[in-house]
PDB file of C-alpha atoms in Angstrom:
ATOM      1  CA  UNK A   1     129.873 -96.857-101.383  1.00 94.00           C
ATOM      2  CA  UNK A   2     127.641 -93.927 -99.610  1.00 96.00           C
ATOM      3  CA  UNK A   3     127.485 -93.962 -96.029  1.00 95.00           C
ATOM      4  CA  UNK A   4     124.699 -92.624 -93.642  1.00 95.00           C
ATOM      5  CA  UNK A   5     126.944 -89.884 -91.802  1.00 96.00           C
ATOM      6  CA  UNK A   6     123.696 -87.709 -91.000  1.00 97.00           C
ATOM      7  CA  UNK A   7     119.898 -87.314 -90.711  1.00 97.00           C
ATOM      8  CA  UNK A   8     117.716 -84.628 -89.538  1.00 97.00           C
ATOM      9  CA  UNK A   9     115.029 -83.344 -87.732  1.00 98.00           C
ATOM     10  CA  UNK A  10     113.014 -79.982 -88.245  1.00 98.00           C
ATOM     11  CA  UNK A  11     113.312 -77.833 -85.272  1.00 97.00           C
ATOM     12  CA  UNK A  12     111.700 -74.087 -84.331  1.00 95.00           C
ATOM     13  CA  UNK A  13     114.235 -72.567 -81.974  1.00 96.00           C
ATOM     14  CA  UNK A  14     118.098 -74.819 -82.751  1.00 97.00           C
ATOM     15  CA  UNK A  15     119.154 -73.560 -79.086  1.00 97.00           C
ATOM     16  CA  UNK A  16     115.929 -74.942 -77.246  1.00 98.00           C
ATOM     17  CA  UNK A  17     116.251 -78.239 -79.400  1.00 98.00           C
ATOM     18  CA  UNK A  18     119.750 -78.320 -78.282  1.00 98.00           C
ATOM     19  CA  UNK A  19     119.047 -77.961 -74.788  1.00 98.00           C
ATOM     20  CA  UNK A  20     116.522 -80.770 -74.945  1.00 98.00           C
ATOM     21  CA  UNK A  21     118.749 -83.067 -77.432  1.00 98.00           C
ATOM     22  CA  UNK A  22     121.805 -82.492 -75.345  1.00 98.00           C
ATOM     23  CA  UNK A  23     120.466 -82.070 -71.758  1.00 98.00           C
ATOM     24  CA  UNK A  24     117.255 -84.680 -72.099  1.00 98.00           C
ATOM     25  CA  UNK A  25     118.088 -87.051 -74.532  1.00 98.00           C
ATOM     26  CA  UNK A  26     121.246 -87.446 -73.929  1.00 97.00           C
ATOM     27  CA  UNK A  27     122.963 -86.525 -76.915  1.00 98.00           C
ATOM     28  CA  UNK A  28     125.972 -84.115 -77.097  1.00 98.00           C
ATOM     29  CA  UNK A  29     127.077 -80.760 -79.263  1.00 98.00           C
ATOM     30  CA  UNK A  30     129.007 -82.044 -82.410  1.00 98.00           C
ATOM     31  CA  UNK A  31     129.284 -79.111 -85.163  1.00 97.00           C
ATOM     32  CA  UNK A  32     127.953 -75.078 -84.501  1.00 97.00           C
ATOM     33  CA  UNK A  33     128.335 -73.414 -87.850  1.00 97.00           C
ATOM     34  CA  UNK A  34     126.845 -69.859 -87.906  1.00 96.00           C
ATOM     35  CA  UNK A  35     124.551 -69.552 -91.435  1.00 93.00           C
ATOM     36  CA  UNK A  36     123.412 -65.917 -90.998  1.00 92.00           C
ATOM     37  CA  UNK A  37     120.081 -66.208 -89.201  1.00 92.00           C
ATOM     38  CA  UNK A  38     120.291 -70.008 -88.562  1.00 96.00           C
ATOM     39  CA  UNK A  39     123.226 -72.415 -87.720  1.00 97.00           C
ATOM     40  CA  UNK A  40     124.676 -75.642 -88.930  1.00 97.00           C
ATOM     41  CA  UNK A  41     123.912 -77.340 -85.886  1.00 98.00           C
ATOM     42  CA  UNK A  42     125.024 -81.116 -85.046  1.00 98.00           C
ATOM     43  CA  UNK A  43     124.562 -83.761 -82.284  1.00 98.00           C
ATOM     44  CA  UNK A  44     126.462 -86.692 -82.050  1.00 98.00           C
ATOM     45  CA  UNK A  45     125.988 -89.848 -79.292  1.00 98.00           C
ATOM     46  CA  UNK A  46     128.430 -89.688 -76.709  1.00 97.00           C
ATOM     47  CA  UNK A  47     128.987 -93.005 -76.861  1.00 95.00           C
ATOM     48  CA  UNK A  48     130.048 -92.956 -81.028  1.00 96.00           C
ATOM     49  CA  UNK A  49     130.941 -89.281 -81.233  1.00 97.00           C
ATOM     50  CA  UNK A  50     132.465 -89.719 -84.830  1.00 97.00           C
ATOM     51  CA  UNK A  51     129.856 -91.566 -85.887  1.00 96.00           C
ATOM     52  CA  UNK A  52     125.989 -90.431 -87.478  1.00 97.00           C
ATOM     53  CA  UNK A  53     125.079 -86.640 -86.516  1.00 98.00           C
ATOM     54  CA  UNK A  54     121.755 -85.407 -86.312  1.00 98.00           C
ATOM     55  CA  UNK A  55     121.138 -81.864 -87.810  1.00 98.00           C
ATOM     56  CA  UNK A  56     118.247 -79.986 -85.917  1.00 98.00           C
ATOM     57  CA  UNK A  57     117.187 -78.141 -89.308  1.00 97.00           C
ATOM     58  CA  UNK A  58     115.747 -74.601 -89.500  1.00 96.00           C
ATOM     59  CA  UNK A  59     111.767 -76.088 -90.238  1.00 95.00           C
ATOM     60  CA  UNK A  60     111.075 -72.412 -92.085  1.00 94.00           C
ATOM     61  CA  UNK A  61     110.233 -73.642 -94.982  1.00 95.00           C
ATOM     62  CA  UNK A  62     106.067 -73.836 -95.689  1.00 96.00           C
ATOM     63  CA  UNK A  63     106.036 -77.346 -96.551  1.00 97.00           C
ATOM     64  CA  UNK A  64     107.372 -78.755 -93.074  1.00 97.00           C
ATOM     65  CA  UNK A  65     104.192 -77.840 -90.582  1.00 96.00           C
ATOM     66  CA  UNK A  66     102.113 -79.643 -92.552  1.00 97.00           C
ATOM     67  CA  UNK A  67     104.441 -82.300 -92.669  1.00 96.00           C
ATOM     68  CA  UNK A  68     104.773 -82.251 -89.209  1.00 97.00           C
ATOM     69  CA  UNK A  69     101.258 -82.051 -87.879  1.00 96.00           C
ATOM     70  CA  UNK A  70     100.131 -84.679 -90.270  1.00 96.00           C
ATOM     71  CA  UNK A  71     102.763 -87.489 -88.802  1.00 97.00           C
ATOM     72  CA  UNK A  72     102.555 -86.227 -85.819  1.00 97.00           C
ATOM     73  CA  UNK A  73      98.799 -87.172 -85.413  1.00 97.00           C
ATOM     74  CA  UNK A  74      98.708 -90.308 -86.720  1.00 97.00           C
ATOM     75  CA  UNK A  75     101.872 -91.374 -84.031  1.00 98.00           C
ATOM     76  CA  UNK A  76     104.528 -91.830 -86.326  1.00 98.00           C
ATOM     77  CA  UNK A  77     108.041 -91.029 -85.590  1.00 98.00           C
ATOM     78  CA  UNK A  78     110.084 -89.350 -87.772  1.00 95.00           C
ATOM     79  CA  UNK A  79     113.474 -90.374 -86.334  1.00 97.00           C
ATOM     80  CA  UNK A  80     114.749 -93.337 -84.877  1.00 97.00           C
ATOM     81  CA  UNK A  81     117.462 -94.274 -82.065  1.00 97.00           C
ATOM     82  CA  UNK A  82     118.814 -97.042 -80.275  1.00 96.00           C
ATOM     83  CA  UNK A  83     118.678 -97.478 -76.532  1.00 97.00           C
ATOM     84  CA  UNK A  84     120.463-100.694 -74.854  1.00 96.00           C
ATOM     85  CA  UNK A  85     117.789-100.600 -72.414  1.00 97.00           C
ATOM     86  CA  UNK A  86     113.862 -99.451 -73.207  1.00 98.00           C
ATOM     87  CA  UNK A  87     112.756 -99.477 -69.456  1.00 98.00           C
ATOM     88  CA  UNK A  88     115.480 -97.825 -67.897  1.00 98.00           C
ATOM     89  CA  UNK A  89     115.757 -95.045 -70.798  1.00 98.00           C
ATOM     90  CA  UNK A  90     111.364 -94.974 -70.600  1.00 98.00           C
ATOM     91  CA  UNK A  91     111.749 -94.453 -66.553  1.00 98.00           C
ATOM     92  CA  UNK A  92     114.558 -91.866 -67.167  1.00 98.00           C
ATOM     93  CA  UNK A  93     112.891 -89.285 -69.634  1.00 98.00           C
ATOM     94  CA  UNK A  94     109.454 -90.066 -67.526  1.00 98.00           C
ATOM     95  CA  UNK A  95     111.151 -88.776 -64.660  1.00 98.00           C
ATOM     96  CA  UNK A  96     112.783 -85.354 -67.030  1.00 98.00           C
ATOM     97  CA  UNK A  97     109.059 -84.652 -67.865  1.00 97.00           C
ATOM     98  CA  UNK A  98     109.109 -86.099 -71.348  1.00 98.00           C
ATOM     99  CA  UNK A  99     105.690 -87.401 -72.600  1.00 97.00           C
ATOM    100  CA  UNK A 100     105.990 -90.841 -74.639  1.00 98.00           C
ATOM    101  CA  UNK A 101     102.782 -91.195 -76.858  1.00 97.00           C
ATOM    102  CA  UNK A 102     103.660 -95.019 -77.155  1.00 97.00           C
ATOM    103  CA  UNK A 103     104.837 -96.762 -74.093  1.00 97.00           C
ATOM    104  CA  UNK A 104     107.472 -99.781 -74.596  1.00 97.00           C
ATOM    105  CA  UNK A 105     105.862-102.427 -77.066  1.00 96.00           C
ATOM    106  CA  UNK A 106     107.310-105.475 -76.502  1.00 94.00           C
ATOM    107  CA  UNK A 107     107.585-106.617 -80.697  1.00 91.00           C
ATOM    108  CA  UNK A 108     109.370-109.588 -80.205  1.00 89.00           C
ATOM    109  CA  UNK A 109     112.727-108.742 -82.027  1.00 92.00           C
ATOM    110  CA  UNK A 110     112.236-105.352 -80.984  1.00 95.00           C
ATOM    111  CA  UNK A 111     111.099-103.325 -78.185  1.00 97.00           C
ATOM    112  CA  UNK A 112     109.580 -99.655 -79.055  1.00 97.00           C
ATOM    113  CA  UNK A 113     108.171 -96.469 -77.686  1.00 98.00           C
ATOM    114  CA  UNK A 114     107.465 -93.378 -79.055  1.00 98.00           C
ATOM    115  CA  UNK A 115     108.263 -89.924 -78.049  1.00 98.00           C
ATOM    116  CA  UNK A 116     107.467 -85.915 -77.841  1.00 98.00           C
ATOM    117  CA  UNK A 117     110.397 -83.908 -78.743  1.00 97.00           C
ATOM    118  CA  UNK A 118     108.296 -80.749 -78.028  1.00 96.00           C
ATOM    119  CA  UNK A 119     109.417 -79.696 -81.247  1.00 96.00           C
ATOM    120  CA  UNK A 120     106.976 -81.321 -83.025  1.00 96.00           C
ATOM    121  CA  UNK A 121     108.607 -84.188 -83.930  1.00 97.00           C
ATOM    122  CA  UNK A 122     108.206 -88.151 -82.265  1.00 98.00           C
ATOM    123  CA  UNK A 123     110.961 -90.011 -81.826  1.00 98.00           C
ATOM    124  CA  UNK A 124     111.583 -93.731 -81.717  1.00 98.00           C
ATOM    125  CA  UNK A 125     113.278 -95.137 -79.358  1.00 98.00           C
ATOM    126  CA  UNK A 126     114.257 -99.110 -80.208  1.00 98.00           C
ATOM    127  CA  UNK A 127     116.204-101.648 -78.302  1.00 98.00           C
ATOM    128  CA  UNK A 128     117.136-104.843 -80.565  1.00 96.00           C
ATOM    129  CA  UNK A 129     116.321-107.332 -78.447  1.00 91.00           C
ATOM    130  CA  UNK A 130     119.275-110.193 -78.964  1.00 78.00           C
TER     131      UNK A 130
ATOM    132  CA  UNK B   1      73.114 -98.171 -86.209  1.00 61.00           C
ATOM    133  CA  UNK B   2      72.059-101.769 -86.346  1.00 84.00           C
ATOM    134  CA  UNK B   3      73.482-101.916 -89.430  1.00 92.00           C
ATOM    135  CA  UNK B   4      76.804 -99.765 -88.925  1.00 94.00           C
ATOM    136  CA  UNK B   5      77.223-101.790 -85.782  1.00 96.00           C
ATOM    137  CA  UNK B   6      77.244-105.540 -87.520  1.00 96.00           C
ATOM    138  CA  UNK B   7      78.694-104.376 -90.742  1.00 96.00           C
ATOM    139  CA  UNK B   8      81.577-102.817 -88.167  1.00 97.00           C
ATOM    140  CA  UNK B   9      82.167-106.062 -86.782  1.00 97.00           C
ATOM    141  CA  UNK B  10      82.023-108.587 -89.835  1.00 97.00           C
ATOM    142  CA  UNK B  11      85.628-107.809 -90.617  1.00 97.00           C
ATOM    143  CA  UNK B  12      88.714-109.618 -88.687  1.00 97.00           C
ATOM    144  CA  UNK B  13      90.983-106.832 -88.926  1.00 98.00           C
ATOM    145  CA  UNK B  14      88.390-104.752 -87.351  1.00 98.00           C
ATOM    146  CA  UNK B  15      88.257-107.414 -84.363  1.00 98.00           C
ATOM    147  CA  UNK B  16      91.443-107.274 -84.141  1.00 98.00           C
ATOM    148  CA  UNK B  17      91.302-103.830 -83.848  1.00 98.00           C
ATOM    149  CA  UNK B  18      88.820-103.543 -81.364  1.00 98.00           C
ATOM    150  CA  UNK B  19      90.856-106.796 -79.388  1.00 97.00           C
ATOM    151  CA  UNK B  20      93.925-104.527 -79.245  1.00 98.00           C
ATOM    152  CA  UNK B  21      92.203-100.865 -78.251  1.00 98.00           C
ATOM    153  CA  UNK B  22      90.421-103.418 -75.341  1.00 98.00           C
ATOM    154  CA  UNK B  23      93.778-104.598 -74.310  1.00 96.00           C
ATOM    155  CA  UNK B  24      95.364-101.397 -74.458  1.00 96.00           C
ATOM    156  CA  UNK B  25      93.777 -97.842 -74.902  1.00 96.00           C
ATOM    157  CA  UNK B  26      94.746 -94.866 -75.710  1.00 97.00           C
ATOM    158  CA  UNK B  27      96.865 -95.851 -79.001  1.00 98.00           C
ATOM    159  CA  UNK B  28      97.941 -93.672 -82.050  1.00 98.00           C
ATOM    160  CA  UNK B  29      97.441 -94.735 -84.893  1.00 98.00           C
ATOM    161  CA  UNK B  30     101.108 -96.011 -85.584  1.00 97.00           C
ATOM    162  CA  UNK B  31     101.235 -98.083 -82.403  1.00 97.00           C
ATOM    163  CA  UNK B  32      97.926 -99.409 -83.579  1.00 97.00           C
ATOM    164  CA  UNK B  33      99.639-100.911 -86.822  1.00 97.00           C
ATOM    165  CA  UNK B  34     102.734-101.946 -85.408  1.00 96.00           C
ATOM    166  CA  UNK B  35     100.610-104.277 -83.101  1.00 96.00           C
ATOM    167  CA  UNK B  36      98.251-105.418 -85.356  1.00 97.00           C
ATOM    168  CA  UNK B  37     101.110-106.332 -87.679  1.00 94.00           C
ATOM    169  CA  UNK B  38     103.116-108.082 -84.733  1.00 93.00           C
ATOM    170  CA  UNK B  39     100.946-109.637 -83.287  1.00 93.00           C
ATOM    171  CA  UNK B  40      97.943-110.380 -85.763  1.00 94.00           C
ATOM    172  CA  UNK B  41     100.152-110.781 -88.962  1.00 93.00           C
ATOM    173  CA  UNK B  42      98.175-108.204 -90.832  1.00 94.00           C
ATOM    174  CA  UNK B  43     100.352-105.835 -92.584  1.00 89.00           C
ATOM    175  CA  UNK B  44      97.961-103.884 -93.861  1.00 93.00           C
ATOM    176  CA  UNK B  45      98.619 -99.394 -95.011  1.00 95.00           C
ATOM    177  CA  UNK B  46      98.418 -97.407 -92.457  1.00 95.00           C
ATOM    178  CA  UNK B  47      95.293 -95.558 -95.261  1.00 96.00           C
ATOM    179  CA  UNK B  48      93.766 -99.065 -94.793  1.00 97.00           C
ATOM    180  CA  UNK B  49      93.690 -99.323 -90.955  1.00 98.00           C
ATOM    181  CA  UNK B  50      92.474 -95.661 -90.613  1.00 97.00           C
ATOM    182  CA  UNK B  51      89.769 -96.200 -92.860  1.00 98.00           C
ATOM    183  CA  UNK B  52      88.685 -99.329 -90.688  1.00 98.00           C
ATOM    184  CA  UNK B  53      88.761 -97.259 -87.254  1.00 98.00           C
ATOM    185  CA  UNK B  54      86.381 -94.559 -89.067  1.00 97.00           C
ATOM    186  CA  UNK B  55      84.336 -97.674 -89.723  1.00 98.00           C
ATOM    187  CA  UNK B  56      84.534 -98.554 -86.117  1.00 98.00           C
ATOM    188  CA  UNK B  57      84.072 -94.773 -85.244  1.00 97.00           C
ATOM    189  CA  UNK B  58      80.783 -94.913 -87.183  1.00 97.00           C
ATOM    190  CA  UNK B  59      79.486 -97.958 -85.001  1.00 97.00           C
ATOM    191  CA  UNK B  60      80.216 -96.203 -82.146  1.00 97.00           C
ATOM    192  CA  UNK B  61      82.578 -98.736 -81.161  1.00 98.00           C
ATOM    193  CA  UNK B  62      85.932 -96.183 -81.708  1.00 98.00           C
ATOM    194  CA  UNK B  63      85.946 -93.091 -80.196  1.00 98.00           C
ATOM    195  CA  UNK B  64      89.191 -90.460 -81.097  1.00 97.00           C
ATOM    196  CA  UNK B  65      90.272 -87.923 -78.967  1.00 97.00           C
ATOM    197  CA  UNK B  66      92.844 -85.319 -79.687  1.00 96.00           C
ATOM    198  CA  UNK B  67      95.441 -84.400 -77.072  1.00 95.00           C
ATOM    199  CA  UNK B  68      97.626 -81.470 -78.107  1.00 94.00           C
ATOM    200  CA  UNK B  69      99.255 -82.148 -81.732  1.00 95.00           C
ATOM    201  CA  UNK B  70      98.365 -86.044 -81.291  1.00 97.00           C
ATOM    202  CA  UNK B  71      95.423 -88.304 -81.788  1.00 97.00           C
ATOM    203  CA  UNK B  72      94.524 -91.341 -79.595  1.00 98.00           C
ATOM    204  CA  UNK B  73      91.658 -94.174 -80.292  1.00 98.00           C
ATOM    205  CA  UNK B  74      90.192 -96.344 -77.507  1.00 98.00           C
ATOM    206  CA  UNK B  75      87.773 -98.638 -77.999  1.00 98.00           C
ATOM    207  CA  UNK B  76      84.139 -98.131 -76.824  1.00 98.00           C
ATOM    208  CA  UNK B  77      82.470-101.462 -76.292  1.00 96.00           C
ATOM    209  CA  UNK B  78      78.753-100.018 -74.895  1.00 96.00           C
ATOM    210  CA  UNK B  79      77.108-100.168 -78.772  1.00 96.00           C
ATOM    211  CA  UNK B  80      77.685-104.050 -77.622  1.00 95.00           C
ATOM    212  CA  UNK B  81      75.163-103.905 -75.165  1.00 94.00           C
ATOM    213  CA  UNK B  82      72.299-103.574 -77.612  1.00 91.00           C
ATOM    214  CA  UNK B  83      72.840-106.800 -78.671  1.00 92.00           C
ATOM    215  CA  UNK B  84      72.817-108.831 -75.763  1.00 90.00           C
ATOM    216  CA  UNK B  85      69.784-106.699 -74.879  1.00 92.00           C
ATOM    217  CA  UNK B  86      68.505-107.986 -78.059  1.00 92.00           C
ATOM    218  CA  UNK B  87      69.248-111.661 -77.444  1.00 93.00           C
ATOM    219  CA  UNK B  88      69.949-112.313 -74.041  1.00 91.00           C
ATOM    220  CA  UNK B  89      72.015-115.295 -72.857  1.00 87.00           C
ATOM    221  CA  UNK B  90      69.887-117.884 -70.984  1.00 86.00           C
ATOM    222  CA  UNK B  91      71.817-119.608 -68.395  1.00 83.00           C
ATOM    223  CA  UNK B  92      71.620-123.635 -68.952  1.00 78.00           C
ATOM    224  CA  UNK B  93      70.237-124.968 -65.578  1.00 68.00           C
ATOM    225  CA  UNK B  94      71.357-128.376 -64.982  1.00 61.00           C
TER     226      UNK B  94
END
């Protein structure tokens, strides 16, 4: 059976998304691979540190600003993560500076916001409400 | 406009539309459909609720606004006032 061991988001500078991954989000350094001009670069939770990574991909490639700018626009994220607590994590990045382009949204099951990476990517941020 | 406005407001998911951007403005598109689907029931594409906010836009009763890389909607209820202008509301006096 496959498992989900990674996902990715396109990045513009790996160190800078690294610095805000690591040092904003929250996440920390898993795998630094050196491939010539770019690196095979990892973040793991520190809470589940062998479990999914998240590769901040090289976004050279033509197709991806498009891509990028056309989600980006319309709101939608194009990576999710769990947070045990929406407020507190919501009050937290507010405070770092971080712009949310969704506040919490109380779904019922779920609670949701939405979130600049600066890189040109929004992230979700969920908590599964019990 | 008279017709643009009415024609803008004959459809529920519209209202529902303009009932949410009321509540809360300022939303992107997705948080748009994640409420309306929520809290409305209506799952409609995310092609299909766009195409009712340029609708909306056209009625005046939508206005966009791009900030940076993102786009926001809030809702705009002043086309409204032409039609209370039109038929007013007489108090009953008892």
């Amino acid at each position: 059976m496959p498992r989900i061991y990674i996902t990715s988001v396109f990045v513009g500078d790996q160190q800078k998304a690294l610095a805000f991954y690591t040092d904003v989000l929250g996440f920390q350094k898993k795998m630094e691979i050196p491939l010539g001009e770019h690196a095979w670069l990892t973040v793991v939770s520190k809470e589940d540190p062998d479990g999914p990574q998240l590769l901040l991909e090289p976004d050279q490639h033509p197709a991806v600003g498009p891509y990028k700018e056309a989600l980006a626009a319309d709101g939608i994220p194009c990576a999710s993560f769990a947070v045990d607590d929406l407020a507190a994590e919501h009050e937290r990045l507010l405070g770092l500076g971080v712009r949310f382009t969704q506040d919490p949204l109380d779904m019922g099951t779920v609670k949701m916001a939405v979130l600049d990476d600066t890189f040109g990517n929004l992230i979700q941020l969920v908590e599964l409400v019990e | 406009m008279d017709e643009e406005l009415f024609k803008a407001l004959a459809d529920p998911t519209r209202r529902a539309i303009l009932d949410e951007l009321v509540e809360h403005s300022g939303q992107t598109l997705f948080e748009l459909c994640a409420r309306l689907s929520t809290r409305h029931g209506i799952g409609s594409s995310r092609q299909a609720i766009s195409q009712h906010l340029e609708v909306l836009e056209g009625a005046g009763l939508v206005r966009s606004r791009r900030e940076g890389r993102f786009k926001f909607h809030d809702a705009d209820t002043s086309p409204l006032r032409a039609i209370a202008e039109r038929w007013p509301v007489i108090d009953d006096e008892r």
